[in-house]
Coordinates of C-alpha atoms in Angstrom, one line a residue:
M1 CA 90.3 14.4 -57.1
S2 CA 87.8 12.9 -59.5
T3 CA 89.8 9.6 -59.5
A4 CA 89.8 9.6 -55.7
I5 CA 86.1 10.3 -55.4
S6 CA 85.5 7.7 -58.0
Q7 CA 87.5 5.1 -56.1
R8 CA 85.8 6.0 -52.9
G9 CA 82.5 5.6 -54.4
S10 CA 83.4 2.5 -55.9
T11 CA 84.7 1.1 -52.7
D12 CA 81.7 2.3 -50.7
G13 CA 79.4 0.9 -53.3
G14 CA 81.1 -2.5 -53.1
K15 CA 80.8 -2.5 -49.3
R16 CA 77.1 -1.7 -49.5
Q17 CA 76.6 -4.5 -52.0
D18 CA 78.6 -6.9 -49.7
R19 CA 76.4 -5.9 -46.6
Q20 CA 73.2 -6.2 -48.7
A21 CA 74.4 -9.7 -50.0
G22 CA 75.0 -10.8 -46.3
V23 CA 71.5 -9.8 -45.0
P24 CA 68.5 -12.0 -46.1
P25 CA 65.3 -10.0 -47.0
L26 CA 62.8 -9.9 -44.0
C27 CA 59.8 -10.7 -46.2
A28 CA 61.5 -13.4 -48.4
P29 CA 59.3 -16.4 -48.9
D30 CA 61.7 -18.7 -46.9
A31 CA 61.7 -16.5 -43.9
G32 CA 58.3 -18.0 -43.0
R33 CA 56.4 -17.4 -40.0
G34 CA 59.3 -16.3 -37.9
G35 CA 60.1 -13.5 -40.5
M36 CA 56.4 -12.2 -40.2
I37 CA 56.8 -12.0 -36.4
E38 CA 60.1 -10.2 -36.6
T39 CA 58.4 -7.7 -39.0
L40 CA 55.6 -7.1 -36.6
R41 CA 58.0 -6.5 -33.7
L42 CA 60.0 -4.0 -35.8
M43 CA 56.9 -2.2 -36.7
D44 CA 56.0 -2.0 -33.0
R45 CA 59.5 -0.7 -32.3
I46 CA 59.2 1.9 -35.1
K47 CA 55.8 3.1 -33.7
S48 CA 57.4 3.8 -30.3
A49 CA 58.8 7.3 -29.5
P50 CA 62.5 6.2 -29.8
G51 CA 61.7 4.4 -33.0
R52 CA 60.0 7.4 -34.5
F53 CA 63.0 9.6 -33.4
M54 CA 65.5 7.2 -35.0
L55 CA 63.5 7.0 -38.2
V56 CA 63.4 10.9 -38.5
M57 CA 67.2 11.0 -37.8
A58 CA 67.9 8.5 -40.3
A59 CA 65.9 10.3 -42.9
M60 CA 67.6 13.6 -42.0
A61 CA 71.1 12.0 -42.0
V62 CA 70.5 10.5 -45.5
M63 CA 69.2 13.8 -46.8
M64 CA 72.1 15.9 -45.2
T65 CA 74.7 13.3 -46.4
A66 CA 73.4 13.6 -49.9
I67 CA 73.6 17.3 -49.7
I68 CA 77.2 17.4 -48.4
G69 CA 78.3 14.7 -50.8
A70 CA 76.9 16.7 -53.7
A71 CA 78.7 19.8 -52.4
Y72 CA 81.9 17.8 -52.0
W73 CA 81.6 16.4 -55.5
A74 CA 81.0 19.9 -56.9
L75 CA 83.9 21.4 -55.1
G76 CA 86.2 18.6 -56.0
R77 CA 85.7 19.5 -59.6
S78 CA 86.6 23.1 -59.2
L79 CA 89.3 23.0 -56.5
P80 CA 92.9 21.7 -56.6
A81 CA 93.5 18.3 -55.1
Q82 CA 95.7 19.4 -52.2
S83 CA 92.9 21.6 -50.8
M84 CA 90.4 18.7 -50.7
P85 CA 91.3 17.4 -47.3
M86 CA 90.6 20.6 -45.6
V87 CA 87.4 20.9 -47.6
R88 CA 86.4 17.4 -46.5
A89 CA 87.1 18.2 -42.9
V90 CA 85.0 21.3 -43.1
L91 CA 82.2 19.4 -44.8
V92 CA 82.3 16.6 -42.3
T93 CA 82.1 19.2 -39.4
A94 CA 79.3 20.9 -41.2
L95 CA 77.5 17.5 -41.6
G96 CA 77.9 16.7 -37.9
A97 CA 76.6 20.3 -37.0
L98 CA 73.7 19.8 -39.3
L99 CA 72.9 16.4 -37.9
A100 CA 73.0 17.7 -34.3
V101 CA 70.7 20.7 -35.3
G102 CA 68.5 18.3 -37.2
G103 CA 68.4 16.0 -34.3
A104 CA 67.3 18.8 -32.0
L105 CA 64.7 20.0 -34.5
G106 CA 63.5 16.4 -35.0
G107 CA 63.1 15.9 -31.2
L108 CA 61.2 19.1 -31.0
I109 CA 59.0 18.1 -34.0
L110 CA 58.3 14.6 -32.5
R111 CA 57.5 16.2 -29.1
A112 CA 55.1 18.6 -30.6
Y113 CA 53.6 15.8 -32.5
D114 CA 53.2 13.7 -29.4
S115 CA 51.8 16.6 -27.5
R116 CA 49.3 17.2 -30.2
R117 CA 48.2 13.6 -30.3
A118 CA 47.9 13.6 -26.4
A119 CA 45.9 16.9 -26.6
L120 CA 43.6 15.3 -29.2
S121 CA 43.2 12.2 -27.2
E122 CA 42.5 14.2 -24.0
A123 CA 40.0 16.3 -26.0
R124 CA 38.3 13.1 -27.2
R125 CA 38.2 11.8 -23.6
H126 CA 36.6 15.1 -22.5
V127 CA 34.1 15.0 -25.3
A128 CA 33.1 11.4 -24.4
D129 CA 32.8 12.4 -20.6
L130 CA 30.7 15.4 -21.7
R131 CA 28.5 13.2 -23.8
A132 CA 28.1 10.7 -20.9
E133 CA 27.3 13.5 -18.6
V134 CA 24.7 15.0 -21.0
A135 CA 23.1 11.5 -21.3
A136 CA 23.0 11.1 -17.6
H137 CA 21.6 14.6 -17.1
N138 CA 18.8 13.7 -19.7
A139 CA 18.2 10.5 -17.9
T140 CA 17.9 12.5 -14.6
L141 CA 15.6 14.9 -16.3
E142 CA 13.4 12.0 -17.5
E143 CA 13.3 10.5 -14.0
L144 CA 12.5 13.9 -12.6
H145 CA 9.7 14.3 -15.2
L146 CA 8.3 10.9 -14.3
A147 CA 8.6 11.6 -10.6
K148 CA 6.8 14.9 -11.2
E149 CA 4.0 13.1 -13.0
V150 CA 3.7 10.5 -10.2
A151 CA 3.7 13.3 -7.5
E152 CA 1.0 15.1 -9.4
A153 CA -1.1 11.9 -9.8
A154 CA -0.7 11.3 -6.1
N155 CA -1.6 14.8 -5.2
S156 CA -4.6 14.5 -7.4
A157 CA -5.6 11.2 -5.7
K158 CA -5.1 12.8 -2.4
S159 CA -7.4 15.7 -3.4
R160 CA -10.1 13.3 -4.5
Y161 CA -9.6 11.3 -1.4
L162 CA -10.0 14.3 0.9
V163 CA -13.1 15.4 -0.9
S164 CA -14.7 12.0 -0.8
V165 CA -13.7 11.5 2.9
S166 CA -14.9 14.9 3.8
H167 CA -18.3 14.1 2.3
E168 CA -18.6 10.6 3.8
I169 CA -17.5 11.9 7.2
R170 CA -19.9 15.0 7.3
S171 CA -23.1 13.2 6.5
P172 CA -23.1 10.9 9.6
L173 CA -21.4 13.7 11.7
N174 CA -24.3 16.0 10.8
S175 CA -26.8 13.4 12.2
I176 CA -24.8 12.9 15.3
Y177 CA -24.3 16.6 15.9
G178 CA -27.8 17.5 15.1
Y179 CA -29.6 15.0 17.3
A180 CA -27.1 15.7 20.1
Q181 CA -28.2 19.3 20.0
L182 CA -31.8 18.4 20.0
L183 CA -31.4 16.2 23.0
E184 CA -29.3 19.0 24.7
R185 CA -32.0 21.5 24.1
G186 CA -34.7 19.4 25.4
H187 CA -36.7 19.0 22.2
D188 CA -39.6 16.6 22.1
I189 CA -37.8 13.7 20.6
A190 CA -37.6 10.1 21.7
P191 CA -34.2 9.5 23.2
I192 CA -34.3 5.8 22.0
E193 CA -34.8 7.1 18.5
A194 CA -32.0 9.6 18.8
A195 CA -29.7 7.1 20.3
R196 CA -30.5 4.7 17.5
I197 CA -29.7 7.2 14.8
I198 CA -26.5 8.3 16.6
R199 CA -25.4 4.7 16.9
R200 CA -26.0 4.0 13.2
S201 CA -24.1 7.2 12.2
S202 CA -21.3 6.3 14.6
E203 CA -21.1 2.8 13.0
H204 CA -20.8 4.4 9.6
L205 CA -17.9 6.5 10.8
T206 CA -16.3 3.5 12.3
N207 CA -16.6 1.5 9.1
L208 CA -15.1 4.3 7.1
V209 CA -12.1 4.6 9.6
E210 CA -11.8 0.9 9.7
G211 CA -11.5 0.8 5.8
L212 CA -8.7 3.4 6.0
L213 CA -6.9 1.5 8.7
D214 CA -7.2 -1.7 6.7
I215 CA -5.4 0.0 3.7
S216 CA -2.7 1.3 6.0
H217 CA -2.4 -2.1 7.9
V218 CA -2.1 -4.0 4.6
E219 CA 0.6 -1.6 3.3
S220 CA 2.5 -1.8 6.5
G221 CA 2.1 -5.5 6.8
V222 CA 0.5 -5.6 10.3
L223 CA -3.0 -6.9 9.4
R224 CA -4.0 -9.6 11.8
L225 CA -6.1 -12.5 10.9
S226 CA -8.3 -14.8 13.0
N227 CA -8.7 -18.5 12.6
D228 CA -12.5 -18.9 13.1
T229 CA -14.7 -21.8 12.8
V230 CA -17.5 -20.5 10.4
R231 CA -20.9 -22.0 9.7
L232 CA -20.7 -21.6 6.0
K233 CA -24.2 -21.8 4.8
S234 CA -25.5 -19.6 7.6
L235 CA -23.0 -16.9 6.8
L236 CA -23.8 -17.1 3.0
D237 CA -27.5 -17.0 3.5
Q238 CA -27.2 -14.0 5.9
I239 CA -25.2 -12.1 3.2
A240 CA -27.6 -13.0 0.4
S241 CA -30.5 -11.9 2.6
M242 CA -28.8 -8.7 3.5
F243 CA -28.5 -7.6 -0.2
R244 CA -31.7 -9.0 -1.6
P245 CA -33.8 -5.9 -0.4
Q246 CA -31.1 -3.4 -1.6
A247 CA -31.2 -5.1 -5.1
Q248 CA -35.0 -5.2 -5.1
S249 CA -35.2 -1.4 -4.2
R250 CA -33.1 -0.7 -7.4
G251 CA -35.4 -3.0 -9.5
L252 CA -32.7 -5.7 -9.7
T253 CA -32.8 -9.4 -9.2
L254 CA -30.4 -11.0 -6.8
V255 CA -29.8 -14.7 -7.8
Y256 CA -28.1 -16.6 -5.0
E257 CA -27.1 -20.2 -6.1
T258 CA -24.8 -23.0 -4.8
Q259 CA -23.5 -25.9 -6.7
G260 CA -22.4 -29.2 -5.3
H261 CA -22.1 -30.0 -1.6
L262 CA -20.9 -27.3 0.7
P263 CA -19.3 -28.2 4.1
E264 CA -21.2 -27.2 7.1
F265 CA -18.3 -25.7 8.9
V266 CA -14.9 -24.2 7.5
R267 CA -11.9 -22.6 9.1
T268 CA -11.2 -19.1 8.0
D269 CA -11.3 -15.5 9.2
Q270 CA -15.1 -14.8 9.3
K271 CA -14.8 -11.0 9.5
R272 CA -12.5 -10.8 6.5
L273 CA -14.4 -13.3 4.3
R274 CA -17.7 -11.4 5.1
Q275 CA -16.0 -8.2 4.3
I276 CA -14.8 -9.5 0.9
L277 CA -18.2 -10.7 -0.2
I278 CA -20.0 -7.6 1.1
N279 CA -17.6 -5.4 -0.9
L280 CA -18.1 -7.2 -4.1
L281 CA -21.8 -7.5 -3.8
S282 CA -22.2 -3.8 -2.7
N283 CA -20.3 -2.8 -5.8
A284 CA -22.2 -5.1 -8.1
I285 CA -25.5 -3.7 -7.0
K286 CA -24.2 -0.1 -7.0
F287 CA -23.0 -0.2 -10.7
T288 CA -26.0 -2.0 -12.2
K289 CA -29.0 -0.1 -13.3
A290 CA -31.1 -3.0 -14.7
G291 CA -31.0 -6.8 -14.9
Q292 CA -29.6 -9.0 -12.2
V293 CA -26.7 -9.8 -9.9
T294 CA -25.7 -13.4 -9.5
F295 CA -24.0 -14.7 -6.3
G296 CA -22.7 -18.2 -7.0
V297 CA -20.9 -20.5 -4.7
T298 CA -19.1 -23.8 -5.7
Y299 CA -16.8 -26.1 -3.6
R300 CA -14.4 -28.7 -4.8
S301 CA -11.3 -30.2 -3.4
Q302 CA -11.4 -27.7 -0.4
V303 CA -11.3 -24.8 -2.8
M304 CA -14.3 -22.4 -2.5
S305 CA -15.2 -20.3 -5.5
F306 CA -17.4 -17.2 -5.1
T307 CA -18.6 -15.6 -8.3
I308 CA -20.3 -12.3 -8.2
A309 CA -21.6 -11.3 -11.7
D310 CA -23.7 -8.3 -12.7
T311 CA -25.3 -6.9 -15.9
G312 CA -24.0 -3.4 -15.1
I313 CA -22.0 -0.7 -16.8
G314 CA -18.8 -2.9 -17.1
I315 CA -15.2 -1.8 -16.9
E316 CA -13.0 -0.6 -19.7
Q317 CA -10.0 -2.9 -20.5
Q318 CA -7.5 -0.2 -19.6
D319 CA -9.3 0.1 -16.2
L320 CA -9.1 -3.5 -15.2
A321 CA -5.9 -3.2 -13.3
R322 CA -6.4 0.4 -12.2
I323 CA -9.7 -0.2 -10.2
F324 CA -7.6 -2.2 -7.7
A325 CA -5.5 0.9 -6.7
P326 CA -6.6 2.8 -3.7
F327 CA -8.9 5.8 -4.4
E328 CA -9.3 4.8 -8.0
R329 CA -12.8 4.0 -9.7
G330 CA -11.9 3.9 -13.3
T331 CA -12.8 6.4 -16.0
H332 CA -16.5 5.6 -16.6
P333 CA -18.6 8.7 -15.8
E334 CA -21.1 6.6 -13.9
A335 CA -18.4 5.2 -11.7
Q336 CA -17.1 8.7 -10.9
R337 CA -20.6 9.8 -9.9
Q338 CA -21.0 7.1 -7.3
K339 CA -20.4 7.8 -3.5
G340 CA -17.5 6.4 -1.8
I341 CA -13.7 6.9 -1.7
G342 CA -12.6 4.1 -3.8
L343 CA -11.1 1.7 -1.2
G344 CA -13.4 -1.2 -1.5
L345 CA -11.7 -3.2 -4.3
A346 CA -8.2 -2.3 -3.0
I347 CA -9.1 -3.7 0.4
T348 CA -10.8 -6.7 -1.1
Q349 CA -7.9 -7.6 -3.3
A350 CA -5.5 -7.3 -0.4
L351 CA -7.7 -9.4 1.9
V352 CA -8.0 -12.2 -0.7
H353 CA -4.3 -12.4 -1.1
I354 CA -3.6 -12.3 2.5
L355 CA -6.0 -15.2 3.0
G356 CA -4.0 -17.1 0.3
G357 CA -6.5 -16.8 -2.4
D358 CA -6.9 -15.4 -5.9
L359 CA -9.2 -12.6 -7.2
A360 CA -10.0 -12.5 -10.9
V361 CA -12.1 -10.1 -12.8
S362 CA -13.5 -10.1 -16.4
S363 CA -15.7 -7.4 -17.9
E364 CA -17.3 -6.1 -21.1
P365 CA -18.3 -2.5 -21.2
G366 CA -22.2 -2.1 -21.3
V367 CA -22.6 -5.9 -20.7
G368 CA -21.5 -6.6 -17.2
T369 CA -18.6 -7.6 -14.9
T370 CA -17.7 -10.8 -13.2
F371 CA -15.5 -11.1 -10.0
T372 CA -14.3 -14.6 -9.0
V373 CA -12.7 -15.2 -5.6
R374 CA -11.0 -18.5 -4.9
L375 CA -10.0 -19.5 -1.5
M376 CA -8.7 -22.7 0.2
L377 CA -11.2 -23.3 3.0
S378 CA -10.6 -26.4 5.0
P379 CA -13.8 -28.2 6.4
V380 CA -14.1 -28.8 10.1
Q381 CA -15.3 -32.2 10.9
A382 CA -16.2 -31.8 14.7
S383 CA -19.5 -30.2 15.7
V384 CA -19.3 -26.6 16.8
Q385 CA -21.6 -25.0 19.3
E386 CA -23.4 -22.4 17.5
V387 CA -25.2 -20.4 20.2
K388 CA -22.7 -18.7 22.6
S389 CA -23.6 -17.5 26.1
T390 CA -23.5 -13.8 26.9
R391 CA -23.3 -12.2 30.4
A392 CA -25.1 -9.1 31.7
I393 CA -22.3 -8.0 34.0
T394 CA -23.2 -6.3 37.3
G395 CA -19.8 -6.6 39.2
F396 CA -17.0 -8.9 40.1
D397 CA -16.2 -11.2 42.9
G398 CA -13.5 -10.0 45.5
P399 CA -12.4 -6.6 46.9
P400 CA -12.6 -3.4 44.8
R401 CA -9.8 -2.9 42.4
H402 CA -8.0 0.4 41.8
V403 CA -7.8 1.5 38.2
L404 CA -5.8 4.6 36.8
L405 CA -7.2 6.4 33.8
I406 CA -4.6 8.6 32.0
D407 CA -6.1 10.6 29.0
D408 CA -5.9 14.2 28.1
D409 CA -9.6 14.2 26.9
P410 CA -12.1 14.7 29.8
D411 CA -14.9 13.2 27.7
Q412 CA -13.0 9.8 27.3
T413 CA -12.3 9.6 31.0
S414 CA -16.0 10.3 31.8
L415 CA -17.0 7.6 29.4
L416 CA -14.8 5.1 31.0
R417 CA -15.8 6.2 34.5
G418 CA -19.4 5.7 33.6
L419 CA -18.7 2.1 32.5
L420 CA -16.3 1.0 35.3
E421 CA -17.4 2.7 38.5
P422 CA -20.8 0.9 38.6
L423 CA -19.0 -2.4 38.4
G424 CA -17.0 -1.8 41.6
F425 CA -13.8 -0.3 40.4
I426 CA -12.2 2.6 42.3
L427 CA -11.0 5.0 39.6
H428 CA -8.1 7.6 39.7
I429 CA -8.0 10.0 36.9
A430 CA -5.2 12.0 35.3
H431 CA -5.0 14.2 32.2
D432 CA -1.3 14.1 31.6
G433 CA 1.7 11.7 32.1
D434 CA 3.4 13.5 35.0
S435 CA 0.2 13.6 37.2
G436 CA -0.6 10.0 36.2
L437 CA 2.8 8.8 37.4
E438 CA 2.2 10.7 40.7
L439 CA -1.2 9.1 41.2
A440 CA 0.4 5.7 40.5
R441 CA 3.0 6.3 43.3
Q442 CA 0.2 7.2 45.8
H443 CA -2.6 4.7 45.0
R444 CA -0.6 1.8 43.5
P445 CA -3.3 0.8 41.0
E446 CA -3.5 -2.7 39.5
L447 CA -4.6 -1.6 36.0
V448 CA -3.9 1.5 33.9
L449 CA -5.9 2.6 30.9
L450 CA -3.5 4.8 29.1
D451 CA -3.8 7.1 26.1
V452 CA -0.8 7.4 23.6
T453 CA -0.8 11.0 22.4
M454 CA -0.9 13.4 25.4
P455 CA 0.9 16.8 26.0
G456 CA 4.2 16.4 27.8
L457 CA 5.1 12.8 28.3
S458 CA 3.8 10.3 25.6
G459 CA 1.8 7.4 26.5
W460 CA 4.8 5.0 25.6
E461 CA 7.1 6.9 27.9
V462 CA 4.5 6.8 30.7
A463 CA 4.1 3.0 30.1
R464 CA 7.9 2.5 30.3
R465 CA 8.2 4.4 33.6
L466 CA 5.1 2.6 35.1
R467 CA 6.7 -0.7 34.2
A468 CA 10.0 0.3 35.6
M469 CA 8.2 1.5 38.8
R470 CA 5.9 -1.5 39.4
G471 CA 7.3 -4.4 37.2
G472 CA 4.8 -7.1 36.8
D473 CA 2.5 -5.9 39.6
I474 CA 0.7 -3.6 37.2
R475 CA -1.3 -4.2 34.0
I476 CA -1.3 -1.5 31.3
I477 CA -3.8 -1.2 28.4
M478 CA -3.2 1.4 25.8
V479 CA -6.4 2.9 24.7
S480 CA -5.8 5.3 21.7
G481 CA -6.9 6.4 18.4
D482 CA -3.3 6.3 17.0
A483 CA -3.8 2.9 15.3
H484 CA -0.5 3.2 13.5
E485 CA 1.3 3.2 16.9
I486 CA 0.6 -0.5 17.1
R487 CA 3.4 -1.4 14.9
Q488 CA 6.1 0.9 16.5
G489 CA 8.9 -0.9 18.3
S490 CA 9.6 1.8 20.8
A491 CA 10.4 1.0 24.5
G492 CA 6.8 1.7 25.4
F493 CA 5.6 -1.0 23.0
I494 CA 6.9 -3.8 25.0
A495 CA 5.9 -2.2 28.4
H496 CA 2.1 -2.5 27.8
D497 CA -0.1 -5.6 28.0
Q498 CA -2.8 -4.8 25.4
F499 CA -3.8 -2.3 22.8
L500 CA -7.4 -1.1 22.2
I501 CA -8.2 1.2 19.3
K502 CA -10.7 4.0 19.7
P503 CA -13.6 3.9 19.3
V504 CA -13.6 1.1 21.7
D505 CA -16.2 -1.6 22.0
L506 CA -17.1 -1.5 25.5
D507 CA -17.7 -5.3 25.7
A508 CA -14.1 -5.8 24.4
L509 CA -12.7 -3.3 27.0
I510 CA -14.6 -5.3 29.8
D511 CA -13.3 -8.6 28.4
A512 CA -9.7 -7.1 28.5
V513 CA -9.9 -5.8 32.0
G514 CA -11.3 -9.1 33.2
S515 CA -8.7 -11.1 31.5
L516 CA -5.7 -9.0 32.7
L517 CA -7.0 -8.8 36.3
G518 CA -8.3 -12.4 36.5
L519 CA -11.7 -11.3 37.5
H520 CA -14.7 -13.5 38.0
W521 CA -17.7 -11.5 36.8
R522 CA -21.0 -11.5 38.5
G523 CA -24.3 -11.3 36.7
R524 CA -27.0 -13.3 35.0
T525 CA -26.0 -15.5 32.1
E526 CA -28.3 -15.4 29.2
E527 CA -28.3 -17.7 26.1
A528 CA -27.9 -15.8 22.9
E529 CA -31.3 -15.6 21.2
A530 CA -31.8 -18.5 18.8
P531 CA -34.0 -18.2 15.8
E532 CA -37.5 -18.4 16.9
P533 CA -40.6 -19.4 15.0
A534 CA -42.9 -16.6 13.7
P535 CA -44.9 -15.3 16.6
D536 CA -48.7 -15.5 16.6
R537 CA -49.9 -12.3 15.1
E538 CA -53.2 -10.6 15.7
A539 CA -55.3 -9.7 12.7
L540 CA -54.0 -6.5 11.2
P541 CA -56.8 -3.7 11.1
D542 CA -57.7 -2.5 7.6
E543 CA -56.8 1.1 8.5
A544 CA -53.2 0.0 8.9
R545 CA -52.8 -1.4 5.5
P546 CA -52.2 1.9 3.7
F547 CA -49.2 2.5 6.0
L548 CA -47.7 -0.9 4.9
A549 CA -47.8 0.4 1.2
D550 CA -45.8 3.5 2.3
I551 CA -43.3 1.4 4.3
E552 CA -42.8 -0.9 1.3
S553 CA -42.3 2.0 -1.1
D554 CA -39.7 3.6 1.1
L555 CA -38.1 0.2 1.5
R556 CA -37.8 -0.3 -2.2
I557 CA -35.8 2.9 -2.7
G558 CA -33.6 2.3 0.4
H559 CA -35.0 5.3 2.3
V560 CA -34.3 4.0 5.9
R561 CA -35.4 7.2 7.5
G562 CA -38.6 7.2 5.6
V563 CA -39.3 3.5 6.5
E564 CA -38.8 4.4 10.3
K565 CA -41.1 7.4 9.9
A566 CA -43.8 5.5 8.3
I567 CA -43.7 2.7 10.9
R568 CA -43.9 5.2 13.7
A569 CA -46.8 6.9 11.9
M570 CA -48.7 3.6 11.7
E571 CA -48.0 3.0 15.4
A572 CA -49.4 6.4 16.4
A573 CA -52.4 6.2 14.0
V574 CA -53.4 2.6 14.7
P575 CA -52.6 1.4 18.3
Q576 CA -53.7 -2.2 17.4
A577 CA -50.8 -2.3 15.0
A578 CA -48.2 -1.8 17.8
P579 CA -47.0 -5.4 18.0
L580 CA -46.3 -5.3 14.2
A581 CA -44.6 -1.8 14.5
K582 CA -42.4 -3.3 17.3
R583 CA -41.3 -6.2 15.1
L584 CA -40.6 -4.0 12.2
L585 CA -38.6 -1.6 14.2
A586 CA -36.6 -4.4 15.8
S587 CA -35.7 -5.6 12.2
L588 CA -34.8 -2.0 11.1
D589 CA -32.7 -1.6 14.3
R590 CA -30.7 -4.8 13.3
F591 CA -30.7 -3.4 9.7
D592 CA -32.1 -6.8 8.7
L593 CA -34.0 -5.4 5.7
G594 CA -34.8 -8.9 4.4
E595 CA -36.6 -9.9 7.6
L596 CA -38.5 -6.6 7.4
A597 CA -39.5 -7.2 3.9
A598 CA -40.7 -10.7 4.7
E599 CA -42.8 -9.3 7.6
L600 CA -44.5 -6.8 5.4
A601 CA -45.1 -9.4 2.7
A602 CA -46.7 -11.7 5.2
N603 CA -49.1 -9.1 6.6
R604 CA -49.9 -7.7 3.1
R605 CA -51.0 -11.3 2.2
G606 CA -53.2 -11.4 5.3
E607 CA -51.1 -14.1 7.0
A608 CA -51.9 -12.9 10.5

């Protein structure tokens, strides 16, 4: 038995040596690059699931074969040789059974290992997803926090805006409401004086509303510009004269200076250019307590530069960009105390950009601020007629024209009736869309003045139905306070011919009616008043001179009502001063404070 095992071992050992001798080592130096590649491929195969299973099975087979071989060797030393074949068969069967069981266990072990690895990988993936979700949640929270801050800032700005607008609206409304009640109760008050105050207050309200509309039009991109021929020097002189009394009333010096040659005429939107300069000069005077305001103008290579510099409170560095936002005035306490709603600079910057220009600001707190506007203004070579003709209209040539008024406000229809009926129009009035359409079927008007917002059918729907009913035989003018409706592209928008915004300038309404109906107006034509030389004045009585001092005192502080009261007191006390009082009231009615101050100065010096 021992001999047989020894011989077998010797034989097996020789075979193993022969196999090892016939297989070259994988990592031998002469294997080269190909051997390295084969090694990497073998490692990849070992890392795969079948490779790991074979590796485990090989390890278990070696271990079990060693155990069975040791048992066979031990039994061979203690048992007789004739029983060894049976023992060997039993051991081989046992080895096969052990390998089978080991293979099953190895498979379970590998499966459990793979399951664990898959579970760990899935857990890592879930953890990564959770971290990403947490990061996204934190980012969302940050965005919500920022949105909350923006909403709170907007709400605060809205509150400040409502307070400011309420104050700005109530003051002129109080004048309008109060004088209307006085007239209604028959108080002893001059109707012309009441009408003048009501008109000024209405103009103030109109300017406020126009400012709000300008901001909304700029933001919505529907602001319309004109291409006017502007007499430049006349416009600039007029603006400087307008603000000189205001500056003097605050103890300031307004310096108006031009450098170089200025063109006589330029092409631009006169209304918007005037608005830009008025806003900047008004702010400069408003925020300057002492010193001067400089209004400088230069022109070079068709680029006009307007410089408005003051010696006022200045602007903090962090507020330089903020002041151009709507409803913002900066953080300076003096700026917060000023009246207004904080739209001036926002509108000014928007208008400058729309005109293709640039607005720059530099400031030093406590020293002053300088605003510089640069615009490309092309000169106009041809002569332009400065004095335009106006017409005092009394009617029109031809047969009477039928006009339909559709407005749910009786006061509005009464106003239009009072304007149009004396001119020869036959008016039909309706207070809602349905009755307006019925009147249009009965009387077949040639023109319709139509409100937008009404109970029942909207103005746009009524316009659409009128256009479908009459086609091009009818002209439609929308007369509404809904200024934002101008930009809507509804069906009614394309059905109307013109849009006028309330409050309506009556001359503009007459022009629109005449243009759409092709009317030839009747009336006398008057040339617009050209500047006249100073009239010959009578000597001013000495008893009127104390009143001049009172008028000048009120004018210096900008107390317009006080100025008017002092003029009327002089007129009542000194009848010989009536011509002077008439001239002063005319200047005040035009709000030409520069002319009024010059008239006072001439009479104070005795230039009568």
